[in-house]
Amino acid sequence: MNWKDIIKDTGIEIIWIDTEYSEEGSYIPKCMLYPNGAIVLNLSLHCDRVEFVALHEIGHLVTGRGP
C-alpha cells in the first residue's frame, strides 16, 4: 500500500499550496470543512519529498497528535 492508497482509504483531503507557503506540509485535524482531516502539501516539493512529507502528515492523524 502506498501513501496515495492510505489517503484514499482514510478520506483525507489533499490540498496543494503554491510556493509562497513556507512549510513542506501540514496536517489539518478533522473539522466541518474537512470531516476526515486534510493534508497540505507545498507545490514546490521535489518529487522525492512528497511521499515522505505526506506520510509524516498522515502520522499526525494515526497517532492523534496535532501538528
mmCIF file of N, CA and C in Angstrom:
data_model
loop_
_atom_site.group_PDB
_atom_site.id
_atom_site.type_symbol
_atom_site.label_atom_id
_atom_site.label_comp_id
_atom_site.label_asym_id
_atom_site.label_seq_id
_atom_site.Cartn_x
_atom_site.Cartn_y
_atom_site.Cartn_z
ATOM 1 N N MET A 1 0.853 -1.179 0.000
ATOM 2 C CA MET A 1 0.000 0.000 0.000
ATOM 3 C C MET A 1 0.897 1.239 0.000
ATOM 4 N N ASN A 2 0.609 2.180 -0.886
ATOM 5 C CA ASN A 2 1.404 3.404 -0.905
ATOM 6 C C ASN A 2 0.636 4.551 -0.247
ATOM 7 N N TRP A 3 1.264 5.693 -0.153
ATOM 8 C CA TRP A 3 0.651 6.807 0.572
ATOM 9 C C TRP A 3 -0.635 7.280 -0.090
ATOM 10 N N LYS A 4 -0.727 7.167 -1.406
ATOM 11 C CA LYS A 4 -1.945 7.585 -2.099
ATOM 12 C C LYS A 4 -3.114 6.667 -1.744
ATOM 13 N N ASP A 5 -2.839 5.372 -1.560
ATOM 14 C CA ASP A 5 -3.882 4.431 -1.141
ATOM 15 C C ASP A 5 -4.357 4.752 0.275
ATOM 16 N N ILE A 6 -3.424 5.100 1.149
ATOM 17 C CA ILE A 6 -3.780 5.452 2.529
ATOM 18 C C ILE A 6 -4.677 6.687 2.528
ATOM 19 N N ILE A 7 -4.310 7.681 1.744
ATOM 20 C CA ILE A 7 -5.116 8.902 1.632
ATOM 21 C C ILE A 7 -6.524 8.554 1.162
ATOM 22 N N LYS A 8 -6.607 7.743 0.133
ATOM 23 C CA LYS A 8 -7.906 7.356 -0.426
ATOM 24 C C LYS A 8 -8.739 6.590 0.599
ATOM 25 N N ASP A 9 -8.120 5.641 1.303
ATOM 26 C CA ASP A 9 -8.838 4.818 2.275
ATOM 27 C C ASP A 9 -9.334 5.614 3.478
ATOM 28 N N THR A 10 -8.597 6.632 3.879
ATOM 29 C CA THR A 10 -8.985 7.417 5.052
ATOM 30 C C THR A 10 -9.897 8.582 4.707
ATOM 31 N N GLY A 11 -9.982 8.926 3.432
ATOM 32 C CA GLY A 11 -10.828 10.045 3.026
ATOM 33 C C GLY A 11 -10.234 11.404 3.344
ATOM 34 N N ILE A 12 -8.937 11.441 3.613
ATOM 35 C CA ILE A 12 -8.268 12.705 3.898
ATOM 36 C C ILE A 12 -8.153 13.498 2.597
ATOM 37 N N GLU A 13 -8.434 14.789 2.687
ATOM 38 C CA GLU A 13 -8.287 15.671 1.529
ATOM 39 C C GLU A 13 -6.822 16.075 1.374
ATOM 40 N N ILE A 14 -6.371 16.217 0.147
ATOM 41 C CA ILE A 14 -5.041 16.759 -0.135
ATOM 42 C C ILE A 14 -5.232 18.171 -0.683
ATOM 43 N N ILE A 15 -4.523 19.108 -0.090
ATOM 44 C CA ILE A 15 -4.563 20.499 -0.528
ATOM 45 C C ILE A 15 -3.153 20.876 -0.963
ATOM 46 N N TRP A 16 -3.000 21.248 -2.214
ATOM 47 C CA TRP A 16 -1.699 21.680 -2.730
ATOM 48 C C TRP A 16 -1.640 23.197 -2.654
ATOM 49 N N ILE A 17 -0.577 23.712 -2.014
ATOM 50 C CA ILE A 17 -0.403 25.151 -1.822
ATOM 51 C C ILE A 17 0.793 25.618 -2.647
ATOM 52 N N ASP A 18 0.709 26.825 -3.172
ATOM 53 C CA ASP A 18 1.794 27.323 -4.026
ATOM 54 C C ASP A 18 3.082 27.595 -3.246
ATOM 55 N N THR A 19 4.093 28.004 -3.948
ATOM 56 C CA THR A 19 5.438 28.132 -3.388
ATOM 57 C C THR A 19 5.563 29.203 -2.310
ATOM 58 N N GLU A 20 4.588 30.071 -2.139
ATOM 59 C CA GLU A 20 4.649 31.067 -1.077
ATOM 60 C C GLU A 20 4.418 30.447 0.300
ATOM 61 N N TYR A 21 3.951 29.228 0.346
ATOM 62 C CA TYR A 21 3.736 28.506 1.601
ATOM 63 C C TYR A 21 5.098 28.063 2.124
ATOM 64 N N SER A 22 5.436 28.425 3.358
ATOM 65 C CA SER A 22 6.799 28.210 3.861
ATOM 66 C C SER A 22 7.061 26.803 4.401
ATOM 67 N N GLU A 23 6.030 26.035 4.662
ATOM 68 C CA GLU A 23 6.198 24.680 5.183
ATOM 69 C C GLU A 23 6.194 23.674 4.033
ATOM 70 N N GLU A 24 6.785 22.495 4.289
ATOM 71 C CA GLU A 24 6.691 21.428 3.281
ATOM 72 C C GLU A 24 5.291 20.823 3.282
ATOM 73 N N GLY A 25 4.709 20.726 4.466
ATOM 74 C CA GLY A 25 3.376 20.166 4.592
ATOM 75 C C GLY A 25 2.813 20.422 5.969
ATOM 76 N N SER A 26 1.511 20.227 6.109
ATOM 77 C CA SER A 26 0.825 20.407 7.386
ATOM 78 C C SER A 26 -0.364 19.460 7.435
ATOM 79 N N TYR A 27 -0.778 19.154 8.657
ATOM 80 C CA TYR A 27 -1.977 18.341 8.851
ATOM 81 C C TYR A 27 -3.060 19.221 9.441
ATOM 82 N N ILE A 28 -4.248 19.178 8.875
ATOM 83 C CA ILE A 28 -5.405 19.881 9.416
ATOM 84 C C ILE A 28 -6.302 18.823 10.049
ATOM 85 N N PRO A 29 -6.511 18.894 11.376
ATOM 86 C CA PRO A 29 -7.378 17.903 12.030
ATOM 87 C C PRO A 29 -8.805 17.967 11.489
ATOM 88 N N LYS A 30 -9.583 16.987 11.856
ATOM 89 C CA LYS A 30 -10.973 16.917 11.421
ATOM 90 C C LYS A 30 -11.705 18.195 11.825
ATOM 91 N N CYS A 31 -12.487 18.740 10.896
ATOM 92 C CA CYS A 31 -13.269 19.945 11.152
ATOM 93 C C CYS A 31 -14.473 19.931 10.204
ATOM 94 N N MET A 32 -15.314 20.947 10.301
ATOM 95 C CA MET A 32 -16.513 20.969 9.456
ATOM 96 C C MET A 32 -16.162 20.950 7.969
ATOM 97 N N LEU A 33 -15.146 21.708 7.580
ATOM 98 C CA LEU A 33 -14.769 21.785 6.172
ATOM 99 C C LEU A 33 -14.126 20.491 5.677
ATOM 100 N N TYR A 34 -13.356 19.848 6.553
ATOM 101 C CA TYR A 34 -12.668 18.592 6.213
ATOM 102 C C TYR A 34 -12.988 17.557 7.293
ATOM 103 N N PRO A 35 -14.115 16.864 7.173
ATOM 104 C CA PRO A 35 -14.554 15.941 8.229
ATOM 105 C C PRO A 35 -13.587 14.789 8.506
ATOM 106 N N ASN A 36 -12.743 14.448 7.542
ATOM 107 C CA ASN A 36 -11.741 13.399 7.761
ATOM 108 C C ASN A 36 -10.341 13.980 7.926
ATOM 109 N N GLY A 37 -10.260 15.296 8.001
ATOM 110 C CA GLY A 37 -8.967 15.960 8.082
ATOM 111 C C GLY A 37 -8.432 16.241 6.689
ATOM 112 N N ALA A 38 -7.307 16.953 6.648
ATOM 113 C CA ALA A 38 -6.688 17.290 5.365
ATOM 114 C C ALA A 38 -5.182 17.390 5.541
ATOM 115 N N ILE A 39 -4.488 17.195 4.458
ATOM 116 C CA ILE A 39 -3.041 17.353 4.431
ATOM 117 C C ILE A 39 -2.728 18.433 3.410
ATOM 118 N N VAL A 40 -1.948 19.409 3.854
ATOM 119 C CA VAL A 40 -1.498 20.476 2.977
ATOM 120 C C VAL A 40 -0.098 20.111 2.503
ATOM 121 N N LEU A 41 0.117 20.124 1.203
ATOM 122 C CA LEU A 41 1.436 19.855 0.631
ATOM 123 C C LEU A 41 1.863 21.040 -0.230
ATOM 124 N N ASN A 42 3.125 21.390 -0.131
ATOM 125 C CA ASN A 42 3.676 22.505 -0.885
ATOM 126 C C ASN A 42 3.942 22.071 -2.327
ATOM 127 N N LEU A 43 3.452 22.841 -3.263
ATOM 128 C CA LEU A 43 3.651 22.529 -4.685
ATOM 129 C C LEU A 43 5.116 22.522 -5.099
ATOM 130 N N SER A 44 5.964 23.201 -4.342
ATOM 131 C CA SER A 44 7.378 23.267 -4.714
ATOM 132 C C SER A 44 8.186 22.078 -4.202
ATOM 133 N N LEU A 45 7.529 21.125 -3.521
ATOM 134 C CA LEU A 45 8.238 19.939 -3.037
ATOM 135 C C LEU A 45 8.845 19.164 -4.202
ATOM 136 N N HIS A 46 10.063 18.730 -4.019
ATOM 137 C CA HIS A 46 10.683 17.850 -5.012
ATOM 138 C C HIS A 46 9.936 16.521 -4.967
ATOM 139 N N CYS A 47 9.779 15.871 -6.084
ATOM 140 C CA CYS A 47 9.002 14.624 -6.150
ATOM 141 C C CYS A 47 9.513 13.570 -5.165
ATOM 142 N N ASP A 48 10.807 13.594 -4.835
ATOM 143 C CA ASP A 48 11.356 12.640 -3.871
ATOM 144 C C ASP A 48 10.894 12.922 -2.447
ATOM 145 N N ARG A 49 10.422 14.131 -2.153
ATOM 146 C CA ARG A 49 9.999 14.516 -0.806
ATOM 147 C C ARG A 49 8.498 14.350 -0.584
ATOM 148 N N VAL A 50 7.715 14.307 -1.635
ATOM 149 C CA VAL A 50 6.260 14.286 -1.498
ATOM 150 C C VAL A 50 5.798 13.109 -0.651
ATOM 151 N N GLU A 51 6.272 11.909 -0.946
ATOM 152 C CA GLU A 51 5.844 10.725 -0.196
ATOM 153 C C GLU A 51 6.231 10.840 1.272
ATOM 154 N N PHE A 52 7.460 11.248 1.561
ATOM 155 C CA PHE A 52 7.912 11.374 2.944
ATOM 156 C C PHE A 52 7.047 12.375 3.712
ATOM 157 N N VAL A 53 6.832 13.544 3.134
ATOM 158 C CA VAL A 53 6.057 14.590 3.810
ATOM 159 C C VAL A 53 4.607 14.140 3.994
ATOM 160 N N ALA A 54 4.014 13.533 2.972
ATOM 161 C CA ALA A 54 2.632 13.054 3.080
ATOM 162 C C ALA A 54 2.504 12.015 4.189
ATOM 163 N N LEU A 55 3.426 11.059 4.250
ATOM 164 C CA LEU A 55 3.372 10.034 5.301
ATOM 165 C C LEU A 55 3.609 10.638 6.679
ATOM 166 N N HIS A 56 4.484 11.626 6.764
ATOM 167 C CA HIS A 56 4.707 12.313 8.039
ATOM 168 C C HIS A 56 3.406 12.960 8.518
ATOM 169 N N GLU A 57 2.709 13.636 7.618
ATOM 170 C CA GLU A 57 1.462 14.303 7.990
ATOM 171 C C GLU A 57 0.366 13.289 8.312
ATOM 172 N N ILE A 58 0.311 12.166 7.602
ATOM 173 C CA ILE A 58 -0.641 11.097 7.932
ATOM 174 C C ILE A 58 -0.367 10.587 9.343
ATOM 175 N N GLY A 59 0.896 10.568 9.724
ATOM 176 C CA GLY A 59 1.272 10.142 11.074
ATOM 177 C C GLY A 59 0.593 10.949 12.159
ATOM 178 N N HIS A 60 0.341 12.239 11.917
ATOM 179 C CA HIS A 60 -0.371 13.055 12.901
ATOM 180 C C HIS A 60 -1.784 12.520 13.116
ATOM 181 N N LEU A 61 -2.425 12.082 12.051
ATOM 182 C CA LEU A 61 -3.766 11.504 12.162
ATOM 183 C C LEU A 61 -3.714 10.178 12.912
ATOM 184 N N VAL A 62 -2.781 9.324 12.547
ATOM 185 C CA VAL A 62 -2.684 7.981 13.124
ATOM 186 C C VAL A 62 -2.353 8.032 14.612
ATOM 187 N N THR A 63 -1.427 8.915 14.991
ATOM 188 C CA THR A 63 -1.007 8.987 16.396
ATOM 189 C C THR A 63 -1.932 9.836 17.247
ATOM 190 N N GLY A 64 -2.788 10.629 16.599
ATOM 191 C CA GLY A 64 -3.672 11.505 17.353
ATOM 192 C C GLY A 64 -2.982 12.756 17.862
ATOM 193 N N ARG A 65 -1.767 12.975 17.412
ATOM 194 C CA ARG A 65 -1.021 14.166 17.822
ATOM 195 C C ARG A 65 -1.166 15.232 16.753
ATOM 196 N N GLY A 66 -1.424 16.426 17.189
ATOM 197 C CA GLY A 66 -1.579 17.539 16.260
ATOM 198 C C GLY A 66 -0.270 17.935 15.627
ATOM 199 N N PRO A 67 -0.350 18.905 14.754
ATOM 200 C CA PRO A 67 0.851 19.382 14.059
ATOM 201 C C PRO A 67 1.873 19.988 14.992
#
